[in-house]
Amino acid sequence: MMEDAARIEGLLRAMTLEDKVGQLAMIRADFDAAGSTLLAPKVADITAGRAGSVLDLRGASAILAAQKAAVEESRLKIPLLFTLDVLHGYRTIFPVPLGEAAAFDPDLWERTARAAAAEAAADGIALTYAPMLDVARDPRWGRIVESAGEDPVVTARFAEAKVKGFQTDDLARGDALAATAKHFAGYAAVNAGREYASADFSQRTFEEVYLPPFAASVNAGVAAIMPAFIELAGVPLTAHRALLTGVLRERLGFDGVLISDFFAVAELIKHGVAADAAEAAALALNAGVDIDMASGTYTDGLPEALARGLVRIETIDAAVRRVLALKLALGLFDKPYARGEDKLAPSTVEAHRALAREAAQKSIVLLQNNGVLPLSAQTSRLAVIGPLADAPGEMLGPWRAAGEASEAVSFLDGVKAAFPHAAVSYASGAHIPAALDAARSADAVLLCLGETASMSGEANSRARPVVPEAQRALAEAVFALGKPVIVTLTLGRPLIAPWLFKEADAVLAAWFLGSEAGNALGDILSGVVSPSGKLPLSWPFDVGQIPVYYGERPTGRPADPENHDTSKYIDAPTEPEFPFGHGIAYTTFDYGEPRVSVQTLRAGESVAVEVDIANVGGMAAEEIVYLFIRDPLASVTRPLLELKAFTKIKTLSGERVTARFDLTTDDFSFPDADARRRIEPGEIEILTGPSADPSLLTRCRVHIVTIE
C-alpha cells in the first residue's frame, strides 16, 4: 500500500493540470458500420494524456491498440480504464436482473456475474456499470428491468453477490471487473415512473429503502459508485455533496471512485443549477464526482473553475488519486494488456451456456396453473403461437453487451427440443386466422406474448404497462377456441392483464431469459425441472394501484369492505394481482409454525428461527422460504411486513425439510423520529411463508427486553 501511495504521489508531482484533468475525463468510443472504434482525434487525446478512461469501446484488438497508445506513446504512460455496461452477461447472456432476482439465489447471482466478468475481461474491459441497486416499485419505469425488485434486503443481497462475482477477492486478476453500484440514490422513485424526471421522498424512505443496498455494496468493497441522473428535492445527485461526500464517503467510508452518469455533469446546466461548464464542473467535483462520463465538462470547465476559485487544486488532486488507485488495484500499471490477452477456453464457454440455462430455469415464475403443466411426455401436437415465439434476439433483452441473436435459443426451438416426438406447428400471430388454424389441430397451445426488448430499459417508461393491443386480440381469439392455453410473458416489468389471468390455463413470467431462453422454457414445460422462481416485486392488478408493494405502513383506517370510509378503491381491489414472493411449483408445500431458540432478546444477542416445510406433492422441487417481521407497537409506525431473510430449500416428494434463519437484535432496529437507528423493547412478530400474502404466513413472537 505504501508503495502504491508513493507511486501515485510521484505521478501527481509529474502531472500538469491538463494531465490531471485528463485522468478525470472519460471519452466515448466512436461508431461506424463495423461497430465501435476510436477515430484519430480521440487517439490524439489519449496520447496527449487528455483521457483517462474510455466508454463503449469493444473488441480485444481495438482495446489493445488504444491501451498501447496510452502506455507506449503518452508522456506519463498511464494506462486507460476501459468500461462498458455488462449488466447480465457479455457474450453469454443471462436473464435480465429483474428476472434473475426471481431466483432468490445469491450463489447464482455471484456465479453469473463471475462468468460475465470473465468474458468481458477477455475482451479487455476492466469496469462494468453494474449492479443497479435502485429499489424499484413502479413498473411504469423502464429501468425496473435492471433492478432486483421492490425489497431493500433482496437488493442488498443482490449487491453483495454481484460485487463479489464481478470483482473476486483480487481486482488485479486478469478476469476481474471493477463493479459500479448505481444509481445513488432513489432513481427508481422518479415522478410517475417517467425516466429522468425528478424525485422527492422522505429521509426515512432514504434510510430504510434506498440506502441499504448501497451500504451493502460498500461493505462488499465495490470499486465505484454512480450518482443518479435525477435531482432529489431540488438538488441534482451529480452535485449532491451531502449525499456523495457526507453519506457515501464520510458516513459509509466509501473510498472508491465516483463516476458520473452519461453526460450528467453537463446536464447540471439544464437542471438550472450551473450557468456554464466551469460551474457545472465545480459543482460535480466539489460534491465528490471523480470522473466525468463523456460530456467533456471537466476538460472544458475545470481549468476555468480553478482560475475562478470555484475549485481547489487539492480537490482535483484527491480525485486523481482515487482514479489512479483504482487503476493500480486493477493491475493496469503492471500488466496493462492482461485483460484481452487470453481467449476463453471452449470448455469455459460451454460451462457459461450451461449456467445460462440454469439461471433461466430458476428465473421463470409460474404465476398460475390449473393442472395443464407440466405437459405430458405423450403430448403429440403442440402449437407455438405469438410474436415472441420465434424471436431469439428478443430473448436477450435490453443491455445485451456483446450478445448475438444468432446464438440465442428461441422458445420455438426450445419446445421442439423438449418434445422431439411431438408435431410442433408455429404461427407468428400476425395473421390471426393462420394462428387459429395452428391452434385448432393442437393438444395444447403455447402463446408467447409480452414486450420486445426495445420496450424495456432506459428511456422506455410506459404510462400503461399492458400487453400490446394486437397481442390481446390474438390471445382472446385463441382463448375462444377452448383449447388448453399456456401463456409465456416475455417482459422487463409486470404487465397489467387481469383479462389474461382470467382466461389462461397457465401463465409463466419468462422475463428476458437470455441466451438459453428456449431450452430453459422447454425444461419447465416438460417437467424436467419444477419452476422455482418467485416474484421479486408485487404485480399490480391495475395501473391506478402503482406503486403497490408489500411493505406499506399501517393506516388508522385499514381497508374494510363493510366500511366505506376506509383505505380502498371503489373501482379496483387494494391487493395486487400477485403478491411479492408469489410463484408456484409442480408440487405443494405445507408450512409448519415457526419456532425460536429464545423467547427474549437483549441488545447484541441473536435468535435462531426454524420452520418445517413438507413437500406433500408428487415431485421433487425447490422452494424459496421468506422470513418477515412485524413490529406492532413502536415510537414510529413500522411497515406491515419487513423482509429480514430468505433461503432456498431442496425437497424430494414427501420429504420434510427445516429452514433455519439466524437473526440478531440489529435486524429489529430502525431509525427513530430523529433518524437515529435504535432498538426498542416490545413484542416482535416473526412470520414465515412462501410469499408476502398474509393468509399464507405462519407466525410466532420474540420479546425485546432492553434498549440499546
mmCIF file of N, CA and C in Angstrom, residues 20-94:
data_model
loop_
_atom_site.group_PDB
_atom_site.id
_atom_site.type_symbol
_atom_site.label_atom_id
_atom_site.label_comp_id
_atom_site.label_asym_id
_atom_site.label_seq_id
_atom_site.Cartn_x
_atom_site.Cartn_y
_atom_site.Cartn_z
ATOM 1 N N LYS A 20 -3.855 16.055 -15.114
ATOM 2 C CA LYS A 20 -4.760 15.722 -14.013
ATOM 3 C C LYS A 20 -6.205 15.697 -14.486
ATOM 4 N N VAL A 21 -6.589 16.730 -15.211
ATOM 5 C CA VAL A 21 -7.956 16.774 -15.714
ATOM 6 C C VAL A 21 -8.196 15.608 -16.673
ATOM 7 N N GLY A 22 -7.166 15.229 -17.425
ATOM 8 C CA GLY A 22 -7.300 14.095 -18.339
ATOM 9 C C GLY A 22 -7.665 12.807 -17.629
ATOM 10 N N GLN A 23 -7.093 12.582 -16.444
ATOM 11 C CA GLN A 23 -7.424 11.374 -15.690
ATOM 12 C C GLN A 23 -8.868 11.371 -15.206
ATOM 13 N N LEU A 24 -9.471 12.530 -15.128
ATOM 14 C CA LEU A 24 -10.860 12.640 -14.671
ATOM 15 C C LEU A 24 -11.843 12.670 -15.837
ATOM 16 N N ALA A 25 -11.326 12.599 -17.058
ATOM 17 C CA ALA A 25 -12.166 12.696 -18.251
ATOM 18 C C ALA A 25 -12.327 11.328 -18.905
ATOM 19 N N MET A 26 -13.566 10.925 -19.117
ATOM 20 C CA MET A 26 -13.862 9.690 -19.841
ATOM 21 C C MET A 26 -14.362 10.048 -21.233
ATOM 22 N N ILE A 27 -13.725 9.478 -22.252
ATOM 23 C CA ILE A 27 -14.178 9.685 -23.614
ATOM 24 C C ILE A 27 -14.995 8.483 -24.053
ATOM 25 N N ARG A 28 -15.857 8.702 -25.029
ATOM 26 C CA ARG A 28 -16.672 7.606 -25.548
ATOM 27 C C ARG A 28 -16.157 7.182 -26.908
ATOM 28 N N ALA A 29 -16.214 5.897 -27.174
ATOM 29 C CA ALA A 29 -15.799 5.383 -28.471
ATOM 30 C C ALA A 29 -16.641 5.989 -29.581
ATOM 31 N N ASP A 30 -16.064 6.054 -30.761
ATOM 32 C CA ASP A 30 -16.810 6.438 -31.952
ATOM 33 C C ASP A 30 -17.473 5.184 -32.523
ATOM 34 N N PHE A 31 -18.392 5.385 -33.442
ATOM 35 C CA PHE A 31 -19.113 4.243 -34.011
ATOM 36 C C PHE A 31 -19.149 4.373 -35.529
ATOM 37 N N ASP A 32 -18.919 3.240 -36.193
ATOM 38 C CA ASP A 32 -19.079 3.182 -37.641
ATOM 39 C C ASP A 32 -19.824 1.909 -37.994
ATOM 40 N N ALA A 33 -19.886 1.590 -39.259
ATOM 41 C CA ALA A 33 -20.667 0.426 -39.696
ATOM 42 C C ALA A 33 -20.158 -0.871 -39.090
ATOM 43 N N ALA A 34 -18.881 -0.909 -38.751
ATOM 44 C CA ALA A 34 -18.298 -2.138 -38.209
ATOM 45 C C ALA A 34 -18.449 -2.244 -36.701
ATOM 46 N N GLY A 35 -18.877 -1.166 -36.043
ATOM 47 C CA GLY A 35 -19.015 -1.193 -34.591
ATOM 48 C C GLY A 35 -18.289 -0.027 -33.952
ATOM 49 N N SER A 36 -17.772 -0.234 -32.751
ATOM 50 C CA SER A 36 -17.115 0.855 -32.037
ATOM 51 C C SER A 36 -15.647 0.941 -32.439
ATOM 52 N N THR A 37 -15.136 2.166 -32.432
ATOM 53 C CA THR A 37 -13.756 2.415 -32.801
ATOM 54 C C THR A 37 -13.312 3.705 -32.138
ATOM 55 N N LEU A 38 -12.062 4.048 -32.292
ATOM 56 C CA LEU A 38 -11.553 5.345 -31.837
ATOM 57 C C LEU A 38 -10.947 6.050 -33.041
ATOM 58 N N LEU A 39 -11.550 7.162 -33.422
ATOM 59 C CA LEU A 39 -11.041 7.932 -34.542
ATOM 60 C C LEU A 39 -9.836 8.765 -34.104
ATOM 61 N N ALA A 40 -9.129 9.305 -35.083
ATOM 62 C CA ALA A 40 -7.853 9.982 -34.835
ATOM 63 C C ALA A 40 -7.897 11.064 -33.763
ATOM 64 N N PRO A 41 -8.930 11.927 -33.711
ATOM 65 C CA PRO A 41 -8.924 12.965 -32.668
ATOM 66 C C PRO A 41 -8.917 12.392 -31.250
ATOM 67 N N LYS A 42 -9.619 11.297 -31.022
ATOM 68 C CA LYS A 42 -9.644 10.716 -29.684
ATOM 69 C C LYS A 42 -8.358 9.946 -29.375
ATOM 70 N N VAL A 43 -7.770 9.349 -30.392
ATOM 71 C CA VAL A 43 -6.457 8.733 -30.183
ATOM 72 C C VAL A 43 -5.441 9.808 -29.801
ATOM 73 N N ALA A 44 -5.558 10.966 -30.444
ATOM 74 C CA ALA A 44 -4.662 12.084 -30.103
ATOM 75 C C ALA A 44 -4.869 12.537 -28.665
ATOM 76 N N ASP A 45 -6.121 12.552 -28.208
ATOM 77 C CA ASP A 45 -6.390 12.895 -26.807
ATOM 78 C C ASP A 45 -5.717 11.905 -25.868
ATOM 79 N N ILE A 46 -5.733 10.635 -26.241
ATOM 80 C CA ILE A 46 -5.118 9.606 -25.397
ATOM 81 C C ILE A 46 -3.609 9.801 -25.327
ATOM 82 N N THR A 47 -2.974 9.973 -26.455
ATOM 83 C CA THR A 47 -1.514 10.109 -26.447
ATOM 84 C C THR A 47 -1.063 11.411 -25.785
ATOM 85 N N ALA A 48 -1.956 12.422 -25.795
ATOM 86 C CA ALA A 48 -1.625 13.693 -25.145
ATOM 87 C C ALA A 48 -1.960 13.685 -23.663
ATOM 88 N N GLY A 49 -2.521 12.581 -23.160
ATOM 89 C CA GLY A 49 -2.863 12.492 -21.740
ATOM 90 C C GLY A 49 -4.146 13.203 -21.384
ATOM 91 N N ARG A 50 -5.001 13.459 -22.373
ATOM 92 C CA ARG A 50 -6.251 14.186 -22.113
ATOM 93 C C ARG A 50 -7.441 13.257 -21.866
ATOM 94 N N ALA A 51 -7.202 11.960 -21.751
ATOM 95 C CA ALA A 51 -8.278 10.998 -21.478
ATOM 96 C C ALA A 51 -7.746 9.918 -20.556
ATOM 97 N N GLY A 52 -8.502 9.607 -19.509
ATOM 98 C CA GLY A 52 -8.064 8.588 -18.567
ATOM 99 C C GLY A 52 -8.843 7.297 -18.649
ATOM 100 N N SER A 53 -10.025 7.359 -19.272
ATOM 101 C CA SER A 53 -10.855 6.162 -19.386
ATOM 102 C C SER A 53 -11.700 6.258 -20.642
ATOM 103 N N VAL A 54 -12.199 5.098 -21.075
ATOM 104 C CA VAL A 54 -12.919 5.003 -22.344
ATOM 105 C C VAL A 54 -14.200 4.215 -22.130
ATOM 106 N N LEU A 55 -15.278 4.729 -22.687
ATOM 107 C CA LEU A 55 -16.589 4.095 -22.611
ATOM 108 C C LEU A 55 -16.948 3.472 -23.953
ATOM 109 N N ASP A 56 -17.461 2.257 -23.908
ATOM 110 C CA ASP A 56 -18.121 1.611 -25.049
ATOM 111 C C ASP A 56 -17.200 1.133 -26.165
ATOM 112 N N LEU A 57 -15.894 1.109 -25.959
ATOM 113 C CA LEU A 57 -15.023 0.503 -26.961
ATOM 114 C C LEU A 57 -15.060 -1.011 -26.766
ATOM 115 N N ARG A 58 -15.272 -1.733 -27.852
ATOM 116 C CA ARG A 58 -15.406 -3.191 -27.755
ATOM 117 C C ARG A 58 -14.418 -3.873 -28.683
ATOM 118 N N GLY A 59 -14.064 -5.070 -28.298
ATOM 119 C CA GLY A 59 -13.163 -5.867 -29.107
ATOM 120 C C GLY A 59 -11.743 -5.806 -28.597
ATOM 121 N N ALA A 60 -11.128 -6.984 -28.409
ATOM 122 C CA ALA A 60 -9.799 -7.049 -27.809
ATOM 123 C C ALA A 60 -8.756 -6.292 -28.629
ATOM 124 N N SER A 61 -8.838 -6.360 -29.952
ATOM 125 C CA SER A 61 -7.822 -5.697 -30.774
ATOM 126 C C SER A 61 -7.940 -4.187 -30.694
ATOM 127 N N ALA A 62 -9.175 -3.664 -30.709
ATOM 128 C CA ALA A 62 -9.372 -2.215 -30.614
ATOM 129 C C ALA A 62 -8.919 -1.702 -29.257
ATOM 130 N N ILE A 63 -9.241 -2.434 -28.196
ATOM 131 C CA ILE A 63 -8.845 -2.022 -26.848
ATOM 132 C C ILE A 63 -7.335 -2.100 -26.683
ATOM 133 N N LEU A 64 -6.717 -3.147 -27.239
ATOM 134 C CA LEU A 64 -5.261 -3.271 -27.156
ATOM 135 C C LEU A 64 -4.570 -2.094 -27.830
ATOM 136 N N ALA A 65 -5.063 -1.707 -29.014
ATOM 137 C CA ALA A 65 -4.453 -0.588 -29.738
ATOM 138 C C ALA A 65 -4.561 0.706 -28.941
ATOM 139 N N ALA A 66 -5.722 0.940 -28.342
ATOM 140 C CA ALA A 66 -5.909 2.150 -27.545
ATOM 141 C C ALA A 66 -5.029 2.131 -26.307
ATOM 142 N N GLN A 67 -4.909 0.976 -25.660
ATOM 143 C CA GLN A 67 -4.069 0.884 -24.464
ATOM 144 C C GLN A 67 -2.598 1.118 -24.814
ATOM 145 N N LYS A 68 -2.173 0.609 -25.943
ATOM 146 C CA LYS A 68 -0.788 0.844 -26.361
ATOM 147 C C LYS A 68 -0.536 2.318 -26.618
ATOM 148 N N ALA A 69 -1.536 3.022 -27.174
ATOM 149 C CA ALA A 69 -1.377 4.455 -27.405
ATOM 150 C C ALA A 69 -1.142 5.186 -26.087
ATOM 151 N N ALA A 70 -1.838 4.745 -25.031
ATOM 152 C CA ALA A 70 -1.683 5.387 -23.727
ATOM 153 C C ALA A 70 -0.377 5.006 -23.062
ATOM 154 N N VAL A 71 -0.059 3.718 -23.059
ATOM 155 C CA VAL A 71 1.073 3.216 -22.279
ATOM 156 C C VAL A 71 2.408 3.430 -22.991
ATOM 157 N N GLU A 72 2.389 3.421 -24.314
ATOM 158 C CA GLU A 72 3.649 3.485 -25.046
ATOM 159 C C GLU A 72 3.907 4.834 -25.718
ATOM 160 N N GLU A 73 2.857 5.651 -25.875
ATOM 161 C CA GLU A 73 3.046 6.897 -26.615
ATOM 162 C C GLU A 73 2.791 8.155 -25.791
ATOM 163 N N SER A 74 2.091 8.042 -24.652
ATOM 164 C CA SER A 74 1.845 9.246 -23.855
ATOM 165 C C SER A 74 3.045 9.548 -22.967
ATOM 166 N N ARG A 75 3.162 10.765 -22.506
ATOM 167 C CA ARG A 75 4.316 11.190 -21.710
ATOM 168 C C ARG A 75 4.424 10.427 -20.395
ATOM 169 N N LEU A 76 3.296 10.286 -19.671
ATOM 170 C CA LEU A 76 3.334 9.662 -18.349
ATOM 171 C C LEU A 76 3.022 8.168 -18.376
ATOM 172 N N LYS A 77 2.588 7.681 -19.542
ATOM 173 C CA LYS A 77 2.359 6.238 -19.744
ATOM 174 C C LYS A 77 1.353 5.649 -18.745
ATOM 175 N N ILE A 78 0.328 6.425 -18.426
ATOM 176 C CA ILE A 78 -0.711 5.953 -17.506
ATOM 177 C C ILE A 78 -1.726 5.144 -18.299
ATOM 178 N N PRO A 79 -2.017 3.921 -17.893
ATOM 179 C CA PRO A 79 -2.955 3.087 -18.659
ATOM 180 C C PRO A 79 -4.379 3.626 -18.615
ATOM 181 N N LEU A 80 -5.134 3.247 -19.625
ATOM 182 C CA LEU A 80 -6.543 3.616 -19.713
ATOM 183 C C LEU A 80 -7.404 2.612 -18.957
ATOM 184 N N LEU A 81 -8.563 3.081 -18.542
ATOM 185 C CA LEU A 81 -9.585 2.233 -17.922
ATOM 186 C C LEU A 81 -10.700 2.062 -18.944
ATOM 187 N N PHE A 82 -10.943 0.826 -19.400
ATOM 188 C CA PHE A 82 -11.976 0.556 -20.398
ATOM 189 C C PHE A 82 -13.244 0.071 -19.706
ATOM 190 N N THR A 83 -14.361 0.698 -20.042
ATOM 191 C CA THR A 83 -15.601 0.477 -19.307
ATOM 192 C C THR A 83 -16.764 0.168 -20.246
ATOM 193 N N LEU A 84 -17.723 -0.598 -19.744
ATOM 194 C CA LEU A 84 -18.885 -0.986 -20.548
ATOM 195 C C LEU A 84 -20.014 -1.416 -19.625
ATOM 196 N N ASP A 85 -21.237 -1.274 -20.101
ATOM 197 C CA ASP A 85 -22.400 -1.773 -19.363
ATOM 198 C C ASP A 85 -22.507 -3.283 -19.567
ATOM 199 N N VAL A 86 -22.011 -4.040 -18.603
ATOM 200 C CA VAL A 86 -22.135 -5.502 -18.618
ATOM 201 C C VAL A 86 -23.096 -5.834 -17.493
ATOM 202 N N LEU A 87 -24.383 -5.828 -17.802
ATOM 203 C CA LEU A 87 -25.402 -5.932 -16.758
ATOM 204 C C LEU A 87 -25.819 -7.364 -16.469
ATOM 205 N N HIS A 88 -26.020 -8.142 -17.517
ATOM 206 C CA HIS A 88 -26.483 -9.527 -17.303
ATOM 207 C C HIS A 88 -25.845 -10.454 -18.333
ATOM 208 N N GLY A 89 -24.533 -10.340 -18.401
ATOM 209 C CA GLY A 89 -23.787 -11.177 -19.325
ATOM 210 C C GLY A 89 -23.046 -10.331 -20.336
ATOM 211 N N TYR A 90 -22.073 -10.953 -20.979
ATOM 212 C CA TYR A 90 -21.301 -10.257 -22.012
ATOM 213 C C TYR A 90 -21.575 -10.915 -23.356
ATOM 214 N N ARG A 91 -20.957 -12.029 -23.656
ATOM 215 C CA ARG A 91 -21.310 -12.780 -24.873
ATOM 216 C C ARG A 91 -22.403 -13.793 -24.550
ATOM 217 N N THR A 92 -22.239 -14.503 -23.437
ATOM 218 C CA THR A 92 -23.317 -15.348 -22.928
ATOM 219 C C THR A 92 -24.252 -14.458 -22.129
ATOM 220 N N ILE A 93 -25.519 -14.418 -22.503
ATOM 221 C CA ILE A 93 -26.461 -13.513 -21.852
ATOM 222 C C ILE A 93 -27.336 -14.299 -20.875
ATOM 223 N N PHE A 94 -27.373 -13.818 -19.655
ATOM 224 C CA PHE A 94 -28.172 -14.411 -18.588
ATOM 225 C C PHE A 94 -29.489 -13.646 -18.474
#
